[in-house]
CSV table of C-alpha atoms in Angstrom, one decimal:
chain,number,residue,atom,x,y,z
A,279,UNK,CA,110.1,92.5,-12.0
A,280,UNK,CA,112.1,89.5,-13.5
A,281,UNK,CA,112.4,88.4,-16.8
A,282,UNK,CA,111.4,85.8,-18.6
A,283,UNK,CA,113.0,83.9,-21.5
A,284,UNK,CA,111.9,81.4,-24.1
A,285,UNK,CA,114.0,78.3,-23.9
A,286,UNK,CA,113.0,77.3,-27.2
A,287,UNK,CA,113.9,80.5,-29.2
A,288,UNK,CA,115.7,83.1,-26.8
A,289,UNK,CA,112.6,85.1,-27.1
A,290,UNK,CA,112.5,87.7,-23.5
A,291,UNK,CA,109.6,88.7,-22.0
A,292,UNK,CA,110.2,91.7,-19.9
A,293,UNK,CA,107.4,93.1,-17.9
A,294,UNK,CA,108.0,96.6,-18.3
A,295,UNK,CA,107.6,96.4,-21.9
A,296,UNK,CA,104.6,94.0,-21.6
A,297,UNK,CA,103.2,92.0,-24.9
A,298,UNK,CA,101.7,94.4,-27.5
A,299,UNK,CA,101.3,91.9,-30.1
A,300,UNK,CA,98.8,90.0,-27.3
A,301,UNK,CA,97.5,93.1,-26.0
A,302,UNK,CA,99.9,92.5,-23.1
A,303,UNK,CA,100.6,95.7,-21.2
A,304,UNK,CA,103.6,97.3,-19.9
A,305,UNK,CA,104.3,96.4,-16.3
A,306,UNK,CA,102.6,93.0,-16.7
A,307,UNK,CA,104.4,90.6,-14.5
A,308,UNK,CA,104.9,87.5,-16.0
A,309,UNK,CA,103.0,85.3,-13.7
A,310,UNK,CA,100.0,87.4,-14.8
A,311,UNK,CA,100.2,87.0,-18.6
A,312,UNK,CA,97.2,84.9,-19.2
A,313,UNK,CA,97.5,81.2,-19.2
A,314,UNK,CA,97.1,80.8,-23.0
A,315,UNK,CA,99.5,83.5,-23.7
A,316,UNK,CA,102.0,82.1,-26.1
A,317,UNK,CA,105.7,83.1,-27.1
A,318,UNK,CA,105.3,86.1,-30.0
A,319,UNK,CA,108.2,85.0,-31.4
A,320,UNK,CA,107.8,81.0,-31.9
A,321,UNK,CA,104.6,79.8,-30.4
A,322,UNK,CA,105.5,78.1,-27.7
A,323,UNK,CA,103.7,78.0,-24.6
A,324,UNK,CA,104.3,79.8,-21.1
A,325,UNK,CA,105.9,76.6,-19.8
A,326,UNK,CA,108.5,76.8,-21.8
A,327,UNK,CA,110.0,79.9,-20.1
A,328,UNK,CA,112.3,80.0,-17.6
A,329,UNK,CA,113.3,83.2,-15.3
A,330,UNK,CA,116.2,84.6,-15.8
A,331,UNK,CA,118.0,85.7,-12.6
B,289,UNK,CA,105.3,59.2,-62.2
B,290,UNK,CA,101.6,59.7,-62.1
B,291,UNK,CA,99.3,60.9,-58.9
B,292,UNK,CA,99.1,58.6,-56.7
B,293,UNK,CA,95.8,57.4,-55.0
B,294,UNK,CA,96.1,57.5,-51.0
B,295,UNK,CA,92.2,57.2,-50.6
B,296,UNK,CA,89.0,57.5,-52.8
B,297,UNK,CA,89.7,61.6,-54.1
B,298,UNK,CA,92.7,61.9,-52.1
B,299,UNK,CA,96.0,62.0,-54.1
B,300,UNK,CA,99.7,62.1,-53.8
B,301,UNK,CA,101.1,65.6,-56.2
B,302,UNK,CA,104.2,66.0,-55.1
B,303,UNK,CA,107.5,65.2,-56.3
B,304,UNK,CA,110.7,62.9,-55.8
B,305,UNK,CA,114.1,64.6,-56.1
B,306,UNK,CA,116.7,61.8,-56.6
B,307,UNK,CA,119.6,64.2,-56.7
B,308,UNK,CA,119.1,66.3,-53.6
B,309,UNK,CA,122.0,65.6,-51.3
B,310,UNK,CA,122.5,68.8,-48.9
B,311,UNK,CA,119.4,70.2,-47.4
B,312,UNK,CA,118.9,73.2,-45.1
B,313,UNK,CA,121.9,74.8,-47.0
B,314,UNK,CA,124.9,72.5,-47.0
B,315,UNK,CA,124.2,71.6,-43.6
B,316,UNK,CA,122.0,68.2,-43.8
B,317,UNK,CA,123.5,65.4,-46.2
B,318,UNK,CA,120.0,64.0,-47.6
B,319,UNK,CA,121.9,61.1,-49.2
B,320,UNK,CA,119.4,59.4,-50.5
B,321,UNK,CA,117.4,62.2,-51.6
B,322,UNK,CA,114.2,63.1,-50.6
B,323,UNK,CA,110.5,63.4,-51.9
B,324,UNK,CA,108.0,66.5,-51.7
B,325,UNK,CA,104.7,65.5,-51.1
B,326,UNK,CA,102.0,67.2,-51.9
B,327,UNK,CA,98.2,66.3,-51.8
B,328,UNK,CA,94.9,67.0,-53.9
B,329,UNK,CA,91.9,66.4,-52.3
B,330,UNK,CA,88.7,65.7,-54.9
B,331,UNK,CA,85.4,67.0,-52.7
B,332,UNK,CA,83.0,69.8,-53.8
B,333,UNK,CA,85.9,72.3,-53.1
B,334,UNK,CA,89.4,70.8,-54.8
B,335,UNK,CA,91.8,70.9,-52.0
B,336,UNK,CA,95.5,71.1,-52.3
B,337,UNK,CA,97.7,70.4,-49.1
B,338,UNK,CA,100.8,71.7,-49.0
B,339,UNK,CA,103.3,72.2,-52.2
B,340,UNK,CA,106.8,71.1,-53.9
B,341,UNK,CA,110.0,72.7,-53.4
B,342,UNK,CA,110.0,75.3,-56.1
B,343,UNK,CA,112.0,73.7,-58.9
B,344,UNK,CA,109.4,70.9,-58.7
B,345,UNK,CA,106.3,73.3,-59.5
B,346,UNK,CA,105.8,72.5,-63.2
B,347,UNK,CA,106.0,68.3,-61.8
B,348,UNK,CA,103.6,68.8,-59.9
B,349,UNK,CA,101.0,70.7,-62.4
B,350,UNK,CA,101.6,68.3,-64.3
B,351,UNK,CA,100.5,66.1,-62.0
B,352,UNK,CA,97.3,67.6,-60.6
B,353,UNK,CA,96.1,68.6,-64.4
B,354,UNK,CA,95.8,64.3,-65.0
B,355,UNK,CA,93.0,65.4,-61.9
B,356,UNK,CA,92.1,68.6,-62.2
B,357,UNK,CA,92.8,71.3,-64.1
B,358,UNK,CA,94.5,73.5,-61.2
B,359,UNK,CA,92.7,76.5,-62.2
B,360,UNK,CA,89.9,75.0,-60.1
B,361,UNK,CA,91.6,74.4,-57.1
B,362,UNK,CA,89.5,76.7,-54.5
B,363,UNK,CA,91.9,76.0,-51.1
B,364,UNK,CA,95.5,75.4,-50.3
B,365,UNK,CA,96.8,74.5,-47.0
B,366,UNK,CA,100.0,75.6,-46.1
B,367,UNK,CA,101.0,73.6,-43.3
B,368,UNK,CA,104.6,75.4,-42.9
B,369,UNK,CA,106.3,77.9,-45.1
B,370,UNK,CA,109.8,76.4,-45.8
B,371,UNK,CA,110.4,76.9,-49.6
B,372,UNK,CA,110.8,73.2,-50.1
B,373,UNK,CA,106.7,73.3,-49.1
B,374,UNK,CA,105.5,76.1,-50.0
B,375,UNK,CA,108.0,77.0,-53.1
B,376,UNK,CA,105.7,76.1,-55.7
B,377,UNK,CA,102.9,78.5,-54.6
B,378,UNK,CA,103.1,81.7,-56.4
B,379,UNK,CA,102.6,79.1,-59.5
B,380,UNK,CA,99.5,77.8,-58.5
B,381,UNK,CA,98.3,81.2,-57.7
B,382,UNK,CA,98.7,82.1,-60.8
B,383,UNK,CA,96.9,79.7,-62.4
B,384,UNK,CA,94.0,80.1,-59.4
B,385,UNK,CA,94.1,83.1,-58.2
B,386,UNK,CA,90.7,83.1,-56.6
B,387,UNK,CA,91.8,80.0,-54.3
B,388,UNK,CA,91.7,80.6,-50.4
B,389,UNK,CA,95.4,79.9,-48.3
B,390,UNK,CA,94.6,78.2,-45.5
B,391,UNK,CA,97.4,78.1,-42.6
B,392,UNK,CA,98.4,79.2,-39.1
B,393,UNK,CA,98.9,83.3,-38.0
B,394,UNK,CA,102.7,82.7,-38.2
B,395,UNK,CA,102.2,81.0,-41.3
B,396,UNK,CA,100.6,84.0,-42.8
B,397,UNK,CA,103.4,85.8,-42.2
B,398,UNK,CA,105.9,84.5,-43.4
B,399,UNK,CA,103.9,83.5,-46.3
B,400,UNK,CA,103.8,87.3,-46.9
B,401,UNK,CA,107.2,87.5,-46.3
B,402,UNK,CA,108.6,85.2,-48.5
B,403,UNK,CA,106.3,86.5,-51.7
B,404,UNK,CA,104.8,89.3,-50.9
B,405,UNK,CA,101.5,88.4,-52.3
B,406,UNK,CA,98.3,90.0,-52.9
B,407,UNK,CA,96.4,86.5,-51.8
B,408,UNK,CA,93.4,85.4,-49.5
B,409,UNK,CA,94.6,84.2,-46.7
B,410,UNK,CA,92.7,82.4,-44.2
B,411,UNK,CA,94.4,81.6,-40.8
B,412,UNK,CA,93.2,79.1,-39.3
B,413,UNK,CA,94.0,77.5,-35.3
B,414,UNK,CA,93.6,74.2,-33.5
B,415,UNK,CA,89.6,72.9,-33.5
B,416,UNK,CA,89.0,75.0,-36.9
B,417,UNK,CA,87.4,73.1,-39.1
B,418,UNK,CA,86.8,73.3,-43.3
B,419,UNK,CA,84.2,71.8,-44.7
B,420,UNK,CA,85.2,70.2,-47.9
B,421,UNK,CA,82.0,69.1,-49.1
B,422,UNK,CA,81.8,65.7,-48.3
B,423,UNK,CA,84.5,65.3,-46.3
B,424,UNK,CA,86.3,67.6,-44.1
B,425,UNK,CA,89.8,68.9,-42.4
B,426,UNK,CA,90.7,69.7,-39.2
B,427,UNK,CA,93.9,71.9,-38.1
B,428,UNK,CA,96.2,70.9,-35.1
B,429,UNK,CA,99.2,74.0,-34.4
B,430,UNK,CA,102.3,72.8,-34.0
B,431,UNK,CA,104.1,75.7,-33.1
B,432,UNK,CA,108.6,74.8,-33.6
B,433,UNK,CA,107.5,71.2,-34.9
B,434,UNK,CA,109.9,72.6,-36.4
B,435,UNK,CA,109.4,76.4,-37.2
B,436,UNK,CA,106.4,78.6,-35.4
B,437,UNK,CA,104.0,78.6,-38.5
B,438,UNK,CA,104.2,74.6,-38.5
B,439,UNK,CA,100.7,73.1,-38.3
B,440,UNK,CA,99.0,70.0,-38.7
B,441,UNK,CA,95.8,68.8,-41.1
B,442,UNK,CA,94.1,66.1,-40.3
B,443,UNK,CA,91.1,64.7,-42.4
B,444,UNK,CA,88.5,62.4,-39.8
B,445,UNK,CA,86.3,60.6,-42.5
B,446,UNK,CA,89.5,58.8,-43.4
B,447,UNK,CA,91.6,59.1,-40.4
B,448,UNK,CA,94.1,61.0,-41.9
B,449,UNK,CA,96.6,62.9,-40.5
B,450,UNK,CA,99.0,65.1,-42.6
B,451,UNK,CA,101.6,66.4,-40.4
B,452,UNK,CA,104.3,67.8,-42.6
B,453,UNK,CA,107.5,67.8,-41.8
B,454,UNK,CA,106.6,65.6,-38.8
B,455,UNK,CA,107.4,61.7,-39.0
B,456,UNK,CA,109.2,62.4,-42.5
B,457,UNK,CA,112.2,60.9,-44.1
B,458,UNK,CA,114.4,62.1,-46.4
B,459,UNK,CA,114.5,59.2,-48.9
B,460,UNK,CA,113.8,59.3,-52.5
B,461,UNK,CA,112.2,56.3,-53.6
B,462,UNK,CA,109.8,54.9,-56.5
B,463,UNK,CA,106.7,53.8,-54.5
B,464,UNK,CA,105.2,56.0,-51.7
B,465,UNK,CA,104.2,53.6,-48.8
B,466,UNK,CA,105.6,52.0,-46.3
B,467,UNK,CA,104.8,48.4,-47.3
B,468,UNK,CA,106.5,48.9,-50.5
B,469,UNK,CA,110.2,50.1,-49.3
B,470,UNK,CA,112.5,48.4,-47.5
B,471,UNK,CA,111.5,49.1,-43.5
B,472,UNK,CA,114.7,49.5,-42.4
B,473,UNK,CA,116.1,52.1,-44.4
B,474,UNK,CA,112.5,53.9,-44.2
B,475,UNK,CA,113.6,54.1,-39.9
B,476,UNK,CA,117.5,54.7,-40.5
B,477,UNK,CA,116.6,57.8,-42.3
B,478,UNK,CA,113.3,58.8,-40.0
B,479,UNK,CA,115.8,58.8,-37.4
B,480,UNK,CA,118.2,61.0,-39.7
B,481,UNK,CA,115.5,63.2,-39.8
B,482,UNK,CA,114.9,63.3,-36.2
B,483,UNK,CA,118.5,63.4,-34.7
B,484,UNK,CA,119.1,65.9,-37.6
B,485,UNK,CA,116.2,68.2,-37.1
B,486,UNK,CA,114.1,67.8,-34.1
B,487,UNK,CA,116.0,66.6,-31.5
B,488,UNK,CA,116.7,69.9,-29.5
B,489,UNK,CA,112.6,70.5,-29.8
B,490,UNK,CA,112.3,67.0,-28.2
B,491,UNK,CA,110.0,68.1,-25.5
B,492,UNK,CA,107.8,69.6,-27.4
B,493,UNK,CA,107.0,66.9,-29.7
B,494,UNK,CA,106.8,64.6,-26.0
B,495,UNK,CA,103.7,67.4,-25.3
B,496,UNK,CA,102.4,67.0,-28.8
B,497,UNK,CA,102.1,63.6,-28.9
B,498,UNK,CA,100.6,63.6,-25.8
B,499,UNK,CA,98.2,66.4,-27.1
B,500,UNK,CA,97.1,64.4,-30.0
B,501,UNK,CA,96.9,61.1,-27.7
B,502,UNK,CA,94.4,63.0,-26.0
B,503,UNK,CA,92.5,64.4,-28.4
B,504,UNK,CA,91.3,60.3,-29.2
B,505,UNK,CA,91.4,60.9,-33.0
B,506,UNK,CA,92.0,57.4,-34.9
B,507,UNK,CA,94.9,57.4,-37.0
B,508,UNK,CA,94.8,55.1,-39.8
B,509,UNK,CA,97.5,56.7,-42.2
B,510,UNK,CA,99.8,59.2,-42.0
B,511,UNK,CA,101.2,61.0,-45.0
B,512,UNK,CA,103.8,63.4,-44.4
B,513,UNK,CA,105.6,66.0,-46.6
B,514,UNK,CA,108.8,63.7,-47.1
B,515,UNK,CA,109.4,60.1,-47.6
B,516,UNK,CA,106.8,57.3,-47.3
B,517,UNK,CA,103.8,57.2,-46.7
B,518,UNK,CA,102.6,55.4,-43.1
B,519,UNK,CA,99.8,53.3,-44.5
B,520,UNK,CA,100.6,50.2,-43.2
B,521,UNK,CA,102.2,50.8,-39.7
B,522,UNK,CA,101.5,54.2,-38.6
B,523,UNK,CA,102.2,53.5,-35.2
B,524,UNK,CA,105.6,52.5,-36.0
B,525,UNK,CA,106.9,56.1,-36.4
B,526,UNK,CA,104.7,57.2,-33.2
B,527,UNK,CA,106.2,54.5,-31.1
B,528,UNK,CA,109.6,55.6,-32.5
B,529,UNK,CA,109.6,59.1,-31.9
B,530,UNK,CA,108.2,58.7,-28.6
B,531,UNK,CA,111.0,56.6,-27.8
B,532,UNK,CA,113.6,59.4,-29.5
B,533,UNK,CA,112.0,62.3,-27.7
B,534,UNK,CA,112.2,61.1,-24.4
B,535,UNK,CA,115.4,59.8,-24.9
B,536,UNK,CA,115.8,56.1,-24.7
B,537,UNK,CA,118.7,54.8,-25.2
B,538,UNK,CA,120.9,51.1,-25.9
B,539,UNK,CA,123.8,50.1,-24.4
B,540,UNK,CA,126.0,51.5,-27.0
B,541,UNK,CA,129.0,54.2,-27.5
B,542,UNK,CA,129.9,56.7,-30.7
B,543,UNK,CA,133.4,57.9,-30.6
B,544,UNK,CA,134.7,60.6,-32.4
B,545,UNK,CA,138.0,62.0,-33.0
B,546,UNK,CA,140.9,63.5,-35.3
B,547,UNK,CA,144.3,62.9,-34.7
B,548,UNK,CA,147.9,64.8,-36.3
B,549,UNK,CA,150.3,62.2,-35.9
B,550,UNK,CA,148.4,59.3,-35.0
B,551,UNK,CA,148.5,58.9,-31.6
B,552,UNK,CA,145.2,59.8,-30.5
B,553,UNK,CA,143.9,58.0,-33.4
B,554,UNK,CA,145.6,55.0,-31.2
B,555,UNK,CA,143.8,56.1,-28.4
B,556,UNK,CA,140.8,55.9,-30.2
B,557,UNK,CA,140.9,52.3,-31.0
B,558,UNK,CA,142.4,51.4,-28.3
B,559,UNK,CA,139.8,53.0,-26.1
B,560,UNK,CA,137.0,51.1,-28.5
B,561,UNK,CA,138.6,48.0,-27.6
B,562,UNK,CA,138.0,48.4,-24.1
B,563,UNK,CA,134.4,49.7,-24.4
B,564,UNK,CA,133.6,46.8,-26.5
B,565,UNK,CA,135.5,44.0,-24.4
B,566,UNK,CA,132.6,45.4,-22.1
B,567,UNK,CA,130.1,44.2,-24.8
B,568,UNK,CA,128.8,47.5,-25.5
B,569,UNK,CA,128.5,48.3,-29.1
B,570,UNK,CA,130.4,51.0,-30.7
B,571,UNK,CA,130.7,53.3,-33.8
B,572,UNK,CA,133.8,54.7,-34.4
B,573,UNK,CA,134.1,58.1,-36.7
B,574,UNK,CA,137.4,59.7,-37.4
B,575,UNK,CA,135.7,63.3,-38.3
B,576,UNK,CA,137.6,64.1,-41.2
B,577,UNK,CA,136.2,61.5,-43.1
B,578,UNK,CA,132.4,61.4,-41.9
B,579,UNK,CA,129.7,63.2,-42.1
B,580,UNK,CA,128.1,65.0,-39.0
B,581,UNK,CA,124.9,64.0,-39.8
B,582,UNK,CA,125.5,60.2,-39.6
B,583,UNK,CA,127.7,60.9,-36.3
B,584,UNK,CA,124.1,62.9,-34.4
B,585,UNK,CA,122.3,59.7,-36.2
B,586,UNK,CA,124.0,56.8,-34.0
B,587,UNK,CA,123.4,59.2,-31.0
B,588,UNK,CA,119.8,59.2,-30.8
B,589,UNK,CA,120.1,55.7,-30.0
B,590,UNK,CA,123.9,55.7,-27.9
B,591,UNK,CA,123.8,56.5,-24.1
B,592,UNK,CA,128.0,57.3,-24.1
B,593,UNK,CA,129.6,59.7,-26.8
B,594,UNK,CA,133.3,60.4,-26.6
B,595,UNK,CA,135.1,62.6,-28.1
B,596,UNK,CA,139.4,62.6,-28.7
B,597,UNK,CA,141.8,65.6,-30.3
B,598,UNK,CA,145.1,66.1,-30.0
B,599,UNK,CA,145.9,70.0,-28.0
B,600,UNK,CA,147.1,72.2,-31.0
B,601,UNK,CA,147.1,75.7,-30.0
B,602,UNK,CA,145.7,74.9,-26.9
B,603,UNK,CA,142.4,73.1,-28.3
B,604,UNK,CA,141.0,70.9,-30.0
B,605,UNK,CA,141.3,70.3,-33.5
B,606,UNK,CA,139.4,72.5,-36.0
B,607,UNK,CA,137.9,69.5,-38.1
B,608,UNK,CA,135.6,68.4,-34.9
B,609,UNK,CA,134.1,72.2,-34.7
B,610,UNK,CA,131.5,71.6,-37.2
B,611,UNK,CA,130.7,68.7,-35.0
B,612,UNK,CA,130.9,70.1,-31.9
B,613,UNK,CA,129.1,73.6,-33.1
B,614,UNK,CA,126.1,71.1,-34.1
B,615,UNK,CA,125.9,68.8,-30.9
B,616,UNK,CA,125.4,72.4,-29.2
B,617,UNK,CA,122.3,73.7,-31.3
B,618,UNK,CA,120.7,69.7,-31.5
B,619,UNK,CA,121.1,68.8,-27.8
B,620,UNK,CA,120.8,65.4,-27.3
B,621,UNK,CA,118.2,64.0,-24.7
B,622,UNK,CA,119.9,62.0,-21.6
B,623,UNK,CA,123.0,61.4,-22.8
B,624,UNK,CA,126.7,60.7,-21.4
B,625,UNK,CA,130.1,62.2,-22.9
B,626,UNK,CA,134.1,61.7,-22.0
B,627,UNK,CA,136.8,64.0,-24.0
B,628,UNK,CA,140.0,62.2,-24.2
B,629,UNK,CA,143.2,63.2,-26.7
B,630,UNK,CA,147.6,63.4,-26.7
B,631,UNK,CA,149.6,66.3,-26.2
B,632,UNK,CA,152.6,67.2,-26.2
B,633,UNK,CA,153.6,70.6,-24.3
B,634,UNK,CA,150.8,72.2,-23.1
B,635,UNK,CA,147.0,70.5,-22.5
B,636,UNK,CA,143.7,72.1,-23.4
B,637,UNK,CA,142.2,70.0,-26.0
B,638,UNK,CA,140.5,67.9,-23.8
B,639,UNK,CA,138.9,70.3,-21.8
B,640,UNK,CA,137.9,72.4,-24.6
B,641,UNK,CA,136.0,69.2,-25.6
B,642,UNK,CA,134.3,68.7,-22.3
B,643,UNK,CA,133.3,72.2,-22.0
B,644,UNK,CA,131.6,71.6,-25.0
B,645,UNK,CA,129.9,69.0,-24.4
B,646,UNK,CA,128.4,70.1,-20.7
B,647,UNK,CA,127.0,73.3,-23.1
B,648,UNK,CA,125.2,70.5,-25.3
B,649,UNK,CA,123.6,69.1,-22.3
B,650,UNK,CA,126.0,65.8,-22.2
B,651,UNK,CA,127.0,64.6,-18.4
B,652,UNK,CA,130.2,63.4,-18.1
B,653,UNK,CA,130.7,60.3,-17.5
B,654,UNK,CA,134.6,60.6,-16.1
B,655,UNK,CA,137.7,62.4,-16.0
B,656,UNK,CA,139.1,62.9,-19.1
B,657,UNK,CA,142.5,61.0,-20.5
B,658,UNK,CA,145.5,62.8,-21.6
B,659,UNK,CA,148.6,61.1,-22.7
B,660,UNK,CA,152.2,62.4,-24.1
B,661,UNK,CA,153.4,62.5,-27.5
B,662,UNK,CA,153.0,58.5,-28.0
B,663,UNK,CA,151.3,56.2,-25.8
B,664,UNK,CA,153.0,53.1,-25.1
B,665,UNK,CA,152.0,49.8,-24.3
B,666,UNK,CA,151.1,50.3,-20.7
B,667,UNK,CA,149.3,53.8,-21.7
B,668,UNK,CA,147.6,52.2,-24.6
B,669,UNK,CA,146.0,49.6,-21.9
B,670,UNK,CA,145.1,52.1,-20.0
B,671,UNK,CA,142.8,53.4,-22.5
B,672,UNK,CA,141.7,50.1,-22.6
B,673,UNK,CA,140.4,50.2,-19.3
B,674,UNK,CA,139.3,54.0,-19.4
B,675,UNK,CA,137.1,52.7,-22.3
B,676,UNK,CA,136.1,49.6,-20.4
B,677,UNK,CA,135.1,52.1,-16.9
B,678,UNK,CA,133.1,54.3,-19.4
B,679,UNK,CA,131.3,51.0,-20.5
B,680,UNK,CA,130.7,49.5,-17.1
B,681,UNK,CA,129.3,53.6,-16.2
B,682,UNK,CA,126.6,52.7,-19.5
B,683,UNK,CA,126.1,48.8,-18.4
B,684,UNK,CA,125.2,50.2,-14.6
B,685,UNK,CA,122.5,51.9,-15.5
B,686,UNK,CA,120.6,49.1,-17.5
């Protein structure tokens, strides 16, 4: 599964560690996080994130 | 200075610091100081939005006890943490300990983080509303505009919004509105502010203003936590930071450089003369002389930006890192860049520069120009007409 990072902070989101401060489980793809899921770090939204390769 | 009314109950607290000249650390020249501005709101619950830097705390006291005494103030808002807002706060808790802190989850934090204390905190997100008694607020998040915890109040019954650090300046001056200082020194340093601070979060404030465009809420005054207040022209700063976010730009060039010997300072001016024959305007800053700030200032409104050093040690001068290390971090929106410099054995200034400039998001607009030792008069011309190609490049696109 790919990760994800924050354009605005550097923030990555990697699936198989999931979100715990959003209740965000391990092995939650990115694409699933819900669609008001916001950075933990800075705020931002999920737009802002771009995949890394 | 005594409070100053904004509307019927509403009143300016804060505090003007003449001397402040370097902000954020020594990083922002404020060079003509700045102003804290805090406001006390008058209702059935006494309201206090935002705070003073913390030197300022005792100022502004003093100001809210010709009000209130501030042992009844029942709420604070916090609309961002950064000491030069929320500094003053353990001192009004301790005169009002019972008051309520209202402010965003990330605000809370580092509220807690920054003074540890004991307090009731409130968070609050966008659509909460407080009920003040008569009147009300209303919260807007405005997550890195410019830190996470940054949030907006806005108060409907007088169309007020208080956005914080948004559409500030930093400008110390003795009346707090826009009708009573000069309007063009108010927008030279609200773009200083901008270029300075929120240009790499440009597309976020695009999606905010949008936001609040569609939210449909009249704005009649704005009063931010720096500089003037927008009470005659509010839309004046919208417009402007619409046009700043999304990158607008004149037909004009900033060029930068440092030179050894002087040579590429001859390139320099001989480049500006061609740009210019090309009647495109042009700013010319030899770094060692200038401050940064002013440099990222005549960008926000430049398409072209070029940059010259001599090769020592294979780069680029030293003196234009400061510069170059800040163009990186502030990445400015839609614009063009060209490295040019002399050498004299080996190269590597000028593609030091341009790698630098493609990591800031600049596209160059050309090859870069490298001359020998000392240009002559046929190399100096044609730095002439390198400068007058980079100026046709920025006429083109008009």
């Amino acid at each position: 599964m790919e990760k994800w990072e924050c354009e605005v902070c550097g923030y990555i989101y990697d699936p198989a560690e999931g979100d715990s401060s959003a209740g965000i489980k391990p092995g939650t793809p990115f694409e699933e996080l819900p669609d008001d899921w916001v950075c933990p770090d800075c705020g931002v939204g999920k737009e802002e994130f771009t995949k890394l390769d | 200075m005594d409070p100053v009314l904004l509307k019927e109950g509403i009143y300016w607290v804060g505090a003007v610091d003449w001397d402040m000249r370097y902000f954020h650390g020594p990083v922002l020249g404020t060079h003509r100081g700045t102003t804290y501005n805090s406001y006390l709101i008058v209702d059935e619950k006494i309201t206090l939005v935002d705070t003073v830097y913390t030197p300022f705390a005792g100022e502004m006291l003093e100001r809210i006890r010709k009000i209130v005494d501030p042992s009844r103030i029942d709420y604070i808002v916090i609309n961002h943490v950064e000491v030069d807002h929320s500094g003053a706060l353990p001192e009004v808790m301790k005169l009002a300990p019972q008051a309520k802190i209202f402010c965003s989850a990330k605000g809370k934090a580092g509220l807690l983080k920054h003074y540890y204390g004991d307090w009731d905190y409130q968070v609050v997100e966008t659509g909460t509303t407080l009920s003040l008694g008569k009147r009300s607020l209303s919260f807007i998040e405005a997550p890195m505009l410019h830190w996470p915890d940054s949030m907006f109040t806005y108060l409907p019954e007088e169309a007020l919004l208080m956005p914080n650090d948004a559409f500030g300046q930093h400008l110390a001056s003795a009346f707090r509105f826009d009708d009573q200082v000069d309007n063009r020194i108010i927008m030279e340093e609200a773009a200083r502010y901008y270029a300075n601070i929120l240009y790499p979060l440009s597309r976020l404030v695009l999606k905010k203003l949008e936001e609040v465009k569609a939210m449909n809420i009249p704005i009649a005054m704005i009063a931010p936590s720096h500089g003037v207040i927008w009470r005659q022209n509010p839309g004046q700063i919208i417009e402007a930071y619409q046009r700043w976010a999304s990158g607008e730009w004149f037909p004009k060039a900033v060029v930068v450089y440092d030179t050894m010997w002087g040579s590429t300072a001859a390139m320099a001016r001989a480049i500006v003369e061609g740009i210019v024959s090309e009647d495109v305007d042009t700013r010319l800053f030899k770094i060692s002389v200038r401050d940064i700030n002013s440099i990222i200032t005549e960008l926000l409104e430049a398409r072209l930006l070029v940059v010259g050093s001599p090769t020592i040690n294979r780069g680029y001068l030293s003196v234009l890192s400061p510069f170059l290390d800040d163009l990186a971090g502030l990445k400015p929106v839609n614009r063009l860049g060209a490295a040019f410099g002399s050498y004299g054995w080996s190269k590597g200034a000028v593609k030091a520069i341009e790698a630098k400039l493609e990591a800031a998001g600049l596209t160059l607009a050309g090859e870069g120009l490298e001359i020998l030792w000392v240009p002559d008069s046929g190399e100096l011309e044609s730095c002439r007409e390198w400068g007058r190609a980079l100026a046709r490049k920025v006429k083109a696109e008009l």
